[in-house]
Amino acid sequence: MSDQEPRQTPDWVEDAKAEITGMAKEGVNHPSTAPVLTGAAIGAVAGVLLPVISWPVGLAVGAGFALYQRIRK
């Protein structure tokens, strides 16, 4: 057995938490704000154009995808 205890949460959860907190504190001055807002806008437009989902779902999915892409870099 090792002396180090394994992490209870995956790395991406803490990365996302730090990124969202930074965006909330810095607003539009944070480097992730523009890509996430762009992803949200693209998702909202896709939600309007696709009959299966609505624009709020598209907005959330677009913002989430953009945030995920930003964290994974």
mmCIF file of C-alpha atoms in Angstrom:
data_model
loop_
_atom_site.group_PDB
_atom_site.id
_atom_site.type_symbol
_atom_site.label_atom_id
_atom_site.label_comp_id
_atom_site.label_asym_id
_atom_site.label_seq_id
_atom_site.Cartn_x
_atom_site.Cartn_y
_atom_site.Cartn_z
ATOM 1 C CA MET A 1 0.000 0.000 0.000
ATOM 2 C CA SER A 2 1.178 3.481 -0.738
ATOM 3 C CA ASP A 3 1.267 6.332 1.721
ATOM 4 C CA GLN A 4 -0.556 8.623 -0.683
ATOM 5 C CA GLU A 5 -4.311 8.443 -0.749
ATOM 6 C CA PRO A 6 -5.869 8.523 -4.229
ATOM 7 C CA ARG A 7 -7.730 11.655 -5.272
ATOM 8 C CA GLN A 8 -11.423 11.538 -4.547
ATOM 9 C CA THR A 9 -12.383 13.662 -7.556
ATOM 10 C CA PRO A 10 -11.081 13.581 -11.111
ATOM 11 C CA ASP A 11 -8.729 16.338 -12.219
ATOM 12 C CA TRP A 12 -11.239 17.859 -14.632
ATOM 13 C CA VAL A 13 -13.712 18.600 -11.849
ATOM 14 C CA GLU A 14 -11.195 20.725 -9.976
ATOM 15 C CA ASP A 15 -9.998 22.295 -13.232
ATOM 16 C CA ALA A 16 -13.572 23.204 -14.150
ATOM 17 C CA LYS A 17 -14.214 24.605 -10.685
ATOM 18 C CA ALA A 18 -11.098 26.773 -10.878
ATOM 19 C CA GLU A 19 -11.934 27.932 -14.408
ATOM 20 C CA ILE A 20 -15.542 28.835 -13.570
ATOM 21 C CA THR A 21 -14.458 30.631 -10.398
ATOM 22 C CA GLY A 22 -11.888 32.605 -12.373
ATOM 23 C CA MET A 23 -14.479 33.521 -14.998
ATOM 24 C CA ALA A 24 -16.906 34.631 -12.300
ATOM 25 C CA LYS A 25 -14.302 36.808 -10.581
ATOM 26 C CA GLU A 26 -12.667 38.343 -13.661
ATOM 27 C CA GLY A 27 -15.690 38.512 -15.957
ATOM 28 C CA VAL A 28 -14.895 39.340 -19.580
ATOM 29 C CA ASN A 29 -11.224 39.874 -18.728
ATOM 30 C CA HIS A 30 -10.720 36.139 -18.136
ATOM 31 C CA PRO A 31 -9.219 34.329 -21.154
ATOM 32 C CA SER A 32 -11.897 31.607 -21.099
ATOM 33 C CA THR A 33 -14.907 33.895 -21.098
ATOM 34 C CA ALA A 34 -14.935 34.717 -24.817
ATOM 35 C CA PRO A 35 -14.616 31.102 -26.052
ATOM 36 C CA VAL A 36 -17.285 29.879 -23.633
ATOM 37 C CA LEU A 37 -19.694 32.652 -24.626
ATOM 38 C CA THR A 38 -19.019 31.910 -28.293
ATOM 39 C CA GLY A 39 -19.732 28.222 -27.691
ATOM 40 C CA ALA A 40 -22.948 29.139 -25.898
ATOM 41 C CA ALA A 41 -24.058 31.329 -28.805
ATOM 42 C CA ILE A 42 -23.283 28.625 -31.371
ATOM 43 C CA GLY A 43 -25.140 26.081 -29.267
ATOM 44 C CA ALA A 44 -28.157 28.366 -28.948
ATOM 45 C CA VAL A 45 -28.296 28.886 -32.714
ATOM 46 C CA ALA A 46 -27.991 25.142 -33.261
ATOM 47 C CA GLY A 47 -30.802 24.621 -30.748
ATOM 48 C CA VAL A 48 -33.047 26.989 -32.697
ATOM 49 C CA LEU A 49 -32.272 25.289 -36.007
ATOM 50 C CA LEU A 50 -32.590 21.690 -34.803
ATOM 51 C CA PRO A 51 -36.148 20.562 -34.081
ATOM 52 C CA VAL A 52 -35.055 18.004 -31.464
ATOM 53 C CA ILE A 53 -33.633 20.442 -28.885
ATOM 54 C CA SER A 54 -34.524 23.958 -27.793
ATOM 55 C CA TRP A 55 -32.231 26.967 -27.608
ATOM 56 C CA PRO A 56 -31.658 26.788 -23.817
ATOM 57 C CA VAL A 57 -30.457 23.202 -24.130
ATOM 58 C CA GLY A 58 -28.249 24.161 -27.073
ATOM 59 C CA LEU A 59 -26.867 27.107 -25.117
ATOM 60 C CA ALA A 60 -25.970 24.925 -22.126
ATOM 61 C CA VAL A 61 -24.449 22.190 -24.277
ATOM 62 C CA GLY A 62 -22.455 24.714 -26.343
ATOM 63 C CA ALA A 63 -21.101 26.460 -23.249
ATOM 64 C CA GLY A 64 -20.292 23.150 -21.600
ATOM 65 C CA PHE A 65 -18.478 21.861 -24.668
ATOM 66 C CA ALA A 66 -16.470 25.069 -25.028
ATOM 67 C CA LEU A 67 -15.532 24.964 -21.342
ATOM 68 C CA TYR A 68 -14.505 21.316 -21.649
ATOM 69 C CA GLN A 69 -12.342 22.101 -24.681
ATOM 70 C CA ARG A 70 -10.783 25.010 -22.808
ATOM 71 C CA ILE A 71 -9.972 22.884 -19.739
ATOM 72 C CA ARG A 72 -8.457 20.050 -21.746
ATOM 73 C CA LYS A 73 -5.885 22.323 -23.432
#
